[in-house]
Short mmCIF file of C-alpha atoms in Angstrom, two decimals:
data_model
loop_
_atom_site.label_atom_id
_atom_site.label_comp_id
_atom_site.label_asym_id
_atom_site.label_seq_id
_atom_site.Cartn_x
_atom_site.Cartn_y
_atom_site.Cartn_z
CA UNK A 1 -59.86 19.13 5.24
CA UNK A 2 -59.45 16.44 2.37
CA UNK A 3 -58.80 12.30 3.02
CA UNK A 4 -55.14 13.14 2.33
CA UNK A 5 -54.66 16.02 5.05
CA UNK A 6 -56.01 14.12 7.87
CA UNK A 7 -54.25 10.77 7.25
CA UNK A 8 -50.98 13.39 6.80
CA UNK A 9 -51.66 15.06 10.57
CA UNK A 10 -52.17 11.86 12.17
CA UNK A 11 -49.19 10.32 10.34
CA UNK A 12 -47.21 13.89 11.81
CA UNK A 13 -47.92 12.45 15.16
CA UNK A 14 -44.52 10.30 14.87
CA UNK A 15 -41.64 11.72 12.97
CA UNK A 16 -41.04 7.76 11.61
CA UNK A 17 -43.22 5.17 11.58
CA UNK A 18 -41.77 1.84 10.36
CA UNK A 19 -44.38 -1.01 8.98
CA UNK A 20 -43.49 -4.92 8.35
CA UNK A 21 -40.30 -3.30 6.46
CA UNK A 22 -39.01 -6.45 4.80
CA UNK A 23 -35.27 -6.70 2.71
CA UNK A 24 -33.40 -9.36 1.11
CA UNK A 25 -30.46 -9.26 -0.22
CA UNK A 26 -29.29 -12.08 -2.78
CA UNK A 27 -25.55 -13.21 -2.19
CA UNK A 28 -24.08 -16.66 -3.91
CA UNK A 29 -21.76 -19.09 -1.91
CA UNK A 30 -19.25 -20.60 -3.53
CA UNK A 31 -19.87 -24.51 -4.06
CA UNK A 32 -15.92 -25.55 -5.73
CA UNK A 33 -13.75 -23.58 -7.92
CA UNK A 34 -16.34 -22.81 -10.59
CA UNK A 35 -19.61 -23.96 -9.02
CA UNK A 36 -21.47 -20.64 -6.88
CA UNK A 37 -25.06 -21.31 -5.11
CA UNK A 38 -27.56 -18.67 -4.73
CA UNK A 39 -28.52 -17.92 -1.52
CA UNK A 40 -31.62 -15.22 -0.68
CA UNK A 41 -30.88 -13.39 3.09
CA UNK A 42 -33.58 -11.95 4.97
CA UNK A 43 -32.10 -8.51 6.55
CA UNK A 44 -35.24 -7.63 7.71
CA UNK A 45 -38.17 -9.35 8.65
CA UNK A 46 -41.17 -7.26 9.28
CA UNK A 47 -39.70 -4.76 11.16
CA UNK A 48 -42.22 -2.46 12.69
CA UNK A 49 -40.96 0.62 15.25
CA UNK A 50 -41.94 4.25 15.71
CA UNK A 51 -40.01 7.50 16.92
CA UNK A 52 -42.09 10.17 18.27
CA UNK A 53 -41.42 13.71 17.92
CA UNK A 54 -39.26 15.09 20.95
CA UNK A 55 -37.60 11.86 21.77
CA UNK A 56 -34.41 9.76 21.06
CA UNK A 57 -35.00 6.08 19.90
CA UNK A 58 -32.10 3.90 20.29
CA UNK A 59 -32.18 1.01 18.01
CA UNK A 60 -30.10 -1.11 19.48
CA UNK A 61 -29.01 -4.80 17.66
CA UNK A 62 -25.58 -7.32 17.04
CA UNK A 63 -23.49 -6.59 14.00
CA UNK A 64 -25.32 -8.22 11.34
CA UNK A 65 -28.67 -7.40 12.88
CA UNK A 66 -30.59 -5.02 9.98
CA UNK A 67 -29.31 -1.62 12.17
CA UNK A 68 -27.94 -0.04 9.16
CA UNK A 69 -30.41 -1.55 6.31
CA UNK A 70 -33.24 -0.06 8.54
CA UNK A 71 -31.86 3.47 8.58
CA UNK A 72 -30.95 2.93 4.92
CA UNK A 73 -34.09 2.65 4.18
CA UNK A 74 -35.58 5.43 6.19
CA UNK A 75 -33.26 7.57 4.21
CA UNK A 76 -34.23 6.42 1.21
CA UNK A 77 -31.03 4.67 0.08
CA UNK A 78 -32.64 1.51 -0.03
CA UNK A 79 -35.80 0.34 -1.41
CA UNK A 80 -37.69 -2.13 0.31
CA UNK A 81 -39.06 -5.53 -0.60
CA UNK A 82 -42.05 -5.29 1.63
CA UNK A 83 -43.72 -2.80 4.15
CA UNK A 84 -44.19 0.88 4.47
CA UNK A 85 -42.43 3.42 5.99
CA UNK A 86 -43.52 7.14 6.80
CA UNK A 87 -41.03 10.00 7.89
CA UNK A 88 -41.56 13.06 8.84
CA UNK A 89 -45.49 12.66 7.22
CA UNK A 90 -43.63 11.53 3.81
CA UNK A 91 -43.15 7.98 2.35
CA UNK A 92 -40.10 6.80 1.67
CA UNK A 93 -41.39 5.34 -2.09
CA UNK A 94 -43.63 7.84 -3.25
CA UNK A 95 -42.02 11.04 -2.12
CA UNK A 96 -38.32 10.75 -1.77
CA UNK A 97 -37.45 14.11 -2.19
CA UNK A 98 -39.71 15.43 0.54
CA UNK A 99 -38.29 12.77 3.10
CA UNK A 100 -34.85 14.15 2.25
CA UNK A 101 -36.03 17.37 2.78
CA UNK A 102 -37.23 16.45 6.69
CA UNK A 103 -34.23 14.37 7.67
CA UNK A 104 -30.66 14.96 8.88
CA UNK A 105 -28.28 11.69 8.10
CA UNK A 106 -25.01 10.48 9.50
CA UNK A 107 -23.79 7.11 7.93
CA UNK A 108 -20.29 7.66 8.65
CA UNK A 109 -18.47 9.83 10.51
CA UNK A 110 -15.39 10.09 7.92
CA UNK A 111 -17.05 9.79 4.70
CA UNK A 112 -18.86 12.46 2.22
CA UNK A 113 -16.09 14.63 3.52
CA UNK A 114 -13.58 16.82 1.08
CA UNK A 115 -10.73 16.95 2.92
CA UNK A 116 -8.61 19.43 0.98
CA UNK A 117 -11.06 22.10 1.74
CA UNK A 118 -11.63 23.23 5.48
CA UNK A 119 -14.95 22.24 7.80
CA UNK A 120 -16.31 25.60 7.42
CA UNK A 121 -15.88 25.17 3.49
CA UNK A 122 -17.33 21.47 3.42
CA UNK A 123 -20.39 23.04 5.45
CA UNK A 124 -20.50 25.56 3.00
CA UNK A 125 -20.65 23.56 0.26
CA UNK A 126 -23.73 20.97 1.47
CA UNK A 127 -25.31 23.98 2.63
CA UNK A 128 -25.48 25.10 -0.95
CA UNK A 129 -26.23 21.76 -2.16
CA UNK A 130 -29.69 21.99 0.27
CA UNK A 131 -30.50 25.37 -1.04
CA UNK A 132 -29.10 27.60 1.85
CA UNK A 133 -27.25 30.84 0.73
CA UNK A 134 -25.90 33.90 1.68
CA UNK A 135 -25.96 35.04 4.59
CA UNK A 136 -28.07 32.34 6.07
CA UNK A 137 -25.50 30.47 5.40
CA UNK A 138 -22.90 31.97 7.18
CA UNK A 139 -25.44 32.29 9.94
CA UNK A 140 -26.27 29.14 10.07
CA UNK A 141 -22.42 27.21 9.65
CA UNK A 142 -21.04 29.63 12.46
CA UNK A 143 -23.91 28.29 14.36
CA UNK A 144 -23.06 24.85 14.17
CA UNK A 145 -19.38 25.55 14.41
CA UNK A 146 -20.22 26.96 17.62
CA UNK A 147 -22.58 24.90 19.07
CA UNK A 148 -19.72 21.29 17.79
CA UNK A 149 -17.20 23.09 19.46
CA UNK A 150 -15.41 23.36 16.48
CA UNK A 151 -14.70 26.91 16.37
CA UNK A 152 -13.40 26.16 20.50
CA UNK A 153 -10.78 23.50 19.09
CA UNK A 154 -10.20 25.93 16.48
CA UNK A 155 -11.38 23.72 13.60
CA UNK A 156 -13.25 25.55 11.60
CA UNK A 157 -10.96 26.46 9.15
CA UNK A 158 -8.23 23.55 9.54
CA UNK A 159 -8.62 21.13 6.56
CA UNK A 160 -10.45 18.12 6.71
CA UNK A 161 -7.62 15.45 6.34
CA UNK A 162 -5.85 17.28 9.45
CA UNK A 163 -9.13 16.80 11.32
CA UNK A 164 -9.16 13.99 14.85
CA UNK A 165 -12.04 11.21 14.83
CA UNK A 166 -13.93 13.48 16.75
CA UNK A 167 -13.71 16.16 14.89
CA UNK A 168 -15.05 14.27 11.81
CA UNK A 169 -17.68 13.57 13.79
CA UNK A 170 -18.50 16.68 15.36
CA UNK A 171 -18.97 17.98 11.31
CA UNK A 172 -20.84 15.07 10.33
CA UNK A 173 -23.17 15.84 12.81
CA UNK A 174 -23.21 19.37 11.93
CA UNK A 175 -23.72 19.01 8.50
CA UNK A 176 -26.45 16.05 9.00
CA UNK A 177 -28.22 19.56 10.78
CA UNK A 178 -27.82 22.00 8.40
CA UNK A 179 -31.60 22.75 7.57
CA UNK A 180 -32.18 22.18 11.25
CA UNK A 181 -34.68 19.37 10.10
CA UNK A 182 -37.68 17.58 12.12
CA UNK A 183 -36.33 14.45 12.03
CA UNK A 184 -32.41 13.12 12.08
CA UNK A 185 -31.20 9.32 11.95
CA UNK A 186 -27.54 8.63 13.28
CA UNK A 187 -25.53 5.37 12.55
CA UNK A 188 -23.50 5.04 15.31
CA UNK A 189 -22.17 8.52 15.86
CA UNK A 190 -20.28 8.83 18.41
CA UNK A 191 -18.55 5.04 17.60
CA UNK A 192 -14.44 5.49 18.43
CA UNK A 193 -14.75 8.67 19.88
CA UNK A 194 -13.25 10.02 23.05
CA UNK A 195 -15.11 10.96 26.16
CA UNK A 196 -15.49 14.47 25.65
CA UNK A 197 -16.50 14.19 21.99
CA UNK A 198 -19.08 11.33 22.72
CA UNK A 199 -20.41 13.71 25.42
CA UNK A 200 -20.67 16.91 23.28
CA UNK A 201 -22.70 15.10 20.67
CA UNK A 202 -25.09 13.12 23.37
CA UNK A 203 -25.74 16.66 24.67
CA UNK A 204 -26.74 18.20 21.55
CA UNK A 205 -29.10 14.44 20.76
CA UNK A 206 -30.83 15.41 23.84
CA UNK A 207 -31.52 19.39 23.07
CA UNK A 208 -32.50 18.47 19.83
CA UNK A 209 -35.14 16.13 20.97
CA UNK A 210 -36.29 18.17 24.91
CA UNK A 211 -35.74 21.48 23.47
CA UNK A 212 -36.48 21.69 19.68
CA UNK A 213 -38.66 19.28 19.62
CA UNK A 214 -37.08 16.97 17.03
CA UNK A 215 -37.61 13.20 16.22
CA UNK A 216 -34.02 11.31 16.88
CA UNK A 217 -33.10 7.80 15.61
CA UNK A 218 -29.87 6.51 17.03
CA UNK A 219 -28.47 2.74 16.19
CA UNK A 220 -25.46 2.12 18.74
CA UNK A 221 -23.69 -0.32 20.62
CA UNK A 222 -22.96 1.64 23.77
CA UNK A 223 -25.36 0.13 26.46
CA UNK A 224 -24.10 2.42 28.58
CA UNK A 225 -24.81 5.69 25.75
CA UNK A 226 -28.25 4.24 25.21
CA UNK A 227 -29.57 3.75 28.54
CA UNK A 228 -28.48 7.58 29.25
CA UNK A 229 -30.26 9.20 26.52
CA UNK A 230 -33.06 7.31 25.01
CA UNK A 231 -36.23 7.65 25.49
CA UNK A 232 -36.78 4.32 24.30
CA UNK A 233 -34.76 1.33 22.85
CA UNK A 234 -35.91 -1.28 20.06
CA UNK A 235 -33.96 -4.09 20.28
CA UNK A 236 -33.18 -6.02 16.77
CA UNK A 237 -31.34 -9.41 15.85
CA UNK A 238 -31.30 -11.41 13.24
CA UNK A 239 -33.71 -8.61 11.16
CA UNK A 240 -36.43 -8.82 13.77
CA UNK A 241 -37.51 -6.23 16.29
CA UNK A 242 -37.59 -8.38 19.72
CA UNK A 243 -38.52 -6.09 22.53
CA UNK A 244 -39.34 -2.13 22.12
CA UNK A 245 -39.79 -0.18 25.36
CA UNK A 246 -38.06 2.02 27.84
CA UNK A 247 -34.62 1.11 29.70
CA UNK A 248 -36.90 0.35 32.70
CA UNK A 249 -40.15 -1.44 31.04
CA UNK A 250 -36.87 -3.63 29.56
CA UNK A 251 -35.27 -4.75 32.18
CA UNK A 252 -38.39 -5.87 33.29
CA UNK A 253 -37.22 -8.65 31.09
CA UNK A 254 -34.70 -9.93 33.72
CA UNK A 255 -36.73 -8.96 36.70
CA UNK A 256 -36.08 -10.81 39.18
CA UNK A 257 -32.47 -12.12 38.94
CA UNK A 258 -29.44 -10.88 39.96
CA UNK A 259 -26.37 -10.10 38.32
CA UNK A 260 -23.11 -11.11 39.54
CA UNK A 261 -19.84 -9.48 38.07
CA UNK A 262 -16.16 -12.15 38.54
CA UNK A 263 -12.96 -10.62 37.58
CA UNK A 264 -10.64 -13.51 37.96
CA UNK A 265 -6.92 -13.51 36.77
CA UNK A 266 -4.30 -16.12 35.75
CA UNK A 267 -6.12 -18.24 33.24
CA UNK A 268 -4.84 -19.02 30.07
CA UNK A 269 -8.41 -18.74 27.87
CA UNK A 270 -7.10 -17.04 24.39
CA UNK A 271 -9.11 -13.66 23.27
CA UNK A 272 -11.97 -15.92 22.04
CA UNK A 273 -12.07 -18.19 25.23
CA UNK A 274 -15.02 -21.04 25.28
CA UNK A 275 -16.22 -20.78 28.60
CA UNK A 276 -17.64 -24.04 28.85
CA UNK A 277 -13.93 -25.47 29.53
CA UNK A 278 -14.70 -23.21 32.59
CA UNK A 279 -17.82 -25.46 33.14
CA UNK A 280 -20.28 -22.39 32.67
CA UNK A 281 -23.79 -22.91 30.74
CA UNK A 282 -24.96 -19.95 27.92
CA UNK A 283 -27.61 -19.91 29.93
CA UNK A 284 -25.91 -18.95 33.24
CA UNK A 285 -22.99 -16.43 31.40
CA UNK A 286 -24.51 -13.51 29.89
CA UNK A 287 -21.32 -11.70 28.85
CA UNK A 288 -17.91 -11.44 29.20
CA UNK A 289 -15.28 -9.01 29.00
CA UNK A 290 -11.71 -8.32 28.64
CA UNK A 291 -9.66 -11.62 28.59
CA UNK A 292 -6.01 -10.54 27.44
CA UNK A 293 -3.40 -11.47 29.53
CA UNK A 294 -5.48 -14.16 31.53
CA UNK A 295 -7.44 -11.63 32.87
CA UNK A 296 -11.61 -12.48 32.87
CA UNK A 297 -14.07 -10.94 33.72
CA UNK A 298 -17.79 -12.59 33.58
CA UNK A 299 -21.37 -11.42 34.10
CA UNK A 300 -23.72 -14.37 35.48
CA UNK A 301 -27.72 -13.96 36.03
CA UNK A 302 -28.91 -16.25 39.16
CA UNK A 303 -32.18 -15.83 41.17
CA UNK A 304 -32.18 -13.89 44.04
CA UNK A 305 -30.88 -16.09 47.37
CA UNK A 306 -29.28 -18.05 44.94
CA UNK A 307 -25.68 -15.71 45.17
CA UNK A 308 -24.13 -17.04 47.61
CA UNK A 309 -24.46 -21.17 46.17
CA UNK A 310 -23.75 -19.47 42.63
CA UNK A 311 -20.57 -17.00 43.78
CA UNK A 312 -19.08 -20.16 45.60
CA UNK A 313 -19.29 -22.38 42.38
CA UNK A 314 -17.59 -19.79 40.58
CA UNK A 315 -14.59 -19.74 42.24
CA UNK A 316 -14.41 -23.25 42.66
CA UNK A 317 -14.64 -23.60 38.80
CA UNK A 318 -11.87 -20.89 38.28
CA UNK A 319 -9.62 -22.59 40.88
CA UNK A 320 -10.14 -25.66 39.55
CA UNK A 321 -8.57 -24.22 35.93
CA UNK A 322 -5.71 -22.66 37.54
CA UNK A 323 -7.58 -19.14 38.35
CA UNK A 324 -7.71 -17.22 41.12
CA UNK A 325 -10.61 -14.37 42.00
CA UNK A 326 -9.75 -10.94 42.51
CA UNK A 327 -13.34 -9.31 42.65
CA UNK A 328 -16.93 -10.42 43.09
CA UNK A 329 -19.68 -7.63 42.67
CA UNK A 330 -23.61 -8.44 42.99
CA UNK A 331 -25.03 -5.76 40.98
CA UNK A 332 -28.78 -5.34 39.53
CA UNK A 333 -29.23 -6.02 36.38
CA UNK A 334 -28.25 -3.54 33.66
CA UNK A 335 -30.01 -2.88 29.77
CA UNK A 336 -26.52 -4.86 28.90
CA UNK A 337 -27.70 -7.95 30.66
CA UNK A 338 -31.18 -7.21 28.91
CA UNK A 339 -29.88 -7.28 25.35
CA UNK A 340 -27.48 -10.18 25.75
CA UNK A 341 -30.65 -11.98 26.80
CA UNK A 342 -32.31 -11.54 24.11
CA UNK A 343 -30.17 -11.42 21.67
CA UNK A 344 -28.76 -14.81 22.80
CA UNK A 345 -31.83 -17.01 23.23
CA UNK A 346 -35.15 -16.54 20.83
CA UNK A 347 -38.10 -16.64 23.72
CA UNK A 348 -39.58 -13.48 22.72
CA UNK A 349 -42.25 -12.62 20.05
CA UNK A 350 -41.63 -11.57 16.15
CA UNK A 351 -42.94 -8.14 16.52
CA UNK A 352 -41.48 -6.57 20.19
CA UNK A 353 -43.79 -8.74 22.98
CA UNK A 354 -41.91 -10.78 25.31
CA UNK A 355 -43.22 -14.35 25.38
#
């Protein structure tokens, strides 16, 4: 076996393999009415990650992060200004065509679409496109059909434009898997959808990776989604990879504290509400939610014996602004709390160790 074969088999080892990837993009701000500065932004600054065969990596990040450049450029829709990258044993500069070959991509669930012709006629189509005829084909569209639960919501042969969220992305999906290929990288696809549409598709992420044997790249923003399915999460911000490991070896990260949950009600804080009027530090509130109608709830990270001082202070503050508490909950800390942290503060290494 040749120089080239060997270096191919050990590259085969992970379906991608990511190295310093580097991208700028030059945009121009606008300096007066007729005056527009050049500005060079970093999306991606020597991002490094792999994704092993038979598991899901969730690549999880803020908008803004790089999410979407990085898959771009695993797909080869981007070029890069700096690093490698290897999928499915193929690099993304020198053989193109090969990586397209290995990989299943979803970008959007309602784009790419013709939506005067039916799902089983769009699959159809792109199934030519890839080379697939005749009756493997049909074979292989009535699979997918099937195994979406298209053909159950009786879908197959509706027309696009009449089709729900979920159904666009139950054909995106299927159409991303068309030459059942090694690898597949998913932009957020199961983003909008309803519970039993998100949970069809997370099903089918997780037999394609246990059971076939397939390397699966998922960018989301569903804590919740990611710490059910992957394998293992990279967290990115700001176009750098801060922390890769598993849900567990991450929250590792806030070992050690303690996460207490306030839903408080009758405060008058806006949607956008600055929680320092509230006298709370961005180092003590690691996220809130839902705020309409003076409703809040808060997430807080103390140290262990420190709940009861913390809880008390809490609903002293809210009192004190006209609040009152309807619910405390101590809970441990979830991969939520984890990527708040670190997406928040910058104390962890430019290439995944925590400092």
């Amino acid at each position: 076996m040749n120089r080239i074969k060997l270096i191919r088999v050990k590259l085969l080892a992970s379906a991608i393999n990511a190295e310093r990837l580097v991208k700028r993009y030059i945009t121009h701000l606008r300096k007066g009415i007729f005056k527009r500065e050049k500005k060079i932004v970093e999306a991606l600054k020597e991002v490094s990650f792999d994704v092993r065969y038979g598991e899901i990596m969730g690549l999880l990040g803020p908008n803004g992060a790089g999410k979407t450049t990085t898959v771009k450029i695993l797909s080869t829709l981007l070029i890069p200004d700096g690093g490698r990258a290897i999928v499915a044993g193929y690099d993304v500069l020198e053989e193109p065509e090969k990586v397209r070959e290995n990989i299943g991509v979803t970008l959007s669930v309602e784009k790419g679409f013709f939506w005067k012709l039916t799902g089983r006629e769009n699959l159809k189509y792109f199934g030519m496109l890839k080379g697939l005829k005749g009756k493997e084909l049909d074979k292989r569209v009535n699979q997918l059909l099937k195994e979406l639960g298209l053909e159950e919501l009786e879908a197959s042969d509706k027309l696009c434009e009449e089709y729900s969220l979920g159904m666009k992305a139950r054909l995106a999906l299927s159409r991303a898997l068309l030459t059942d290929p090694p690898v597949v990288i998913l932009d957020e696809p199961t983003l909008g959808l309803d519970p039993p549409s998100a949970r069809t598709i997370r099903t089918l992420l997780i037999d394609m990776a246990k059971t076939r044997g397939k390397g699966v790249l998922v960018t989301t923003h569903n804590m919740f989604e990611a710490e059910l399915i992957c394998d293992r999460v990279a967290i990115i911000n700001e176009g750098v990879i801060v922390a890769i490991g598993t849900v567990p070896e991450l929250k590792r990260y806030v070992s050690g504290k303690v996460s207490i949950e306030v839903v408080a009600g009758g405060l008058d804080l806006g949607h956008d509400p600055d929680l320092s009027k509230l006298g709370f530090t961005r180092d003590e509130v690691v996220g809130t939610i839902d705020t309409e109608e003076g409703r809040l709830r808060v997430k807080i990270l103390c140290s262990p014996g420190e709940e009861e001082d913390m809880i008390a202070e809490v609903i002293r503050r809210i009192g004190a602004a006209g609040g009152k508490v309807h619910r405390v909950d101590i809970l441990e800390p979830s991969l939520e709390d984890v990527f708040i942290a670190l997406t928040s503060k910058r104390e962890v290494g430019s290439h995944g160790k925590l400092d």
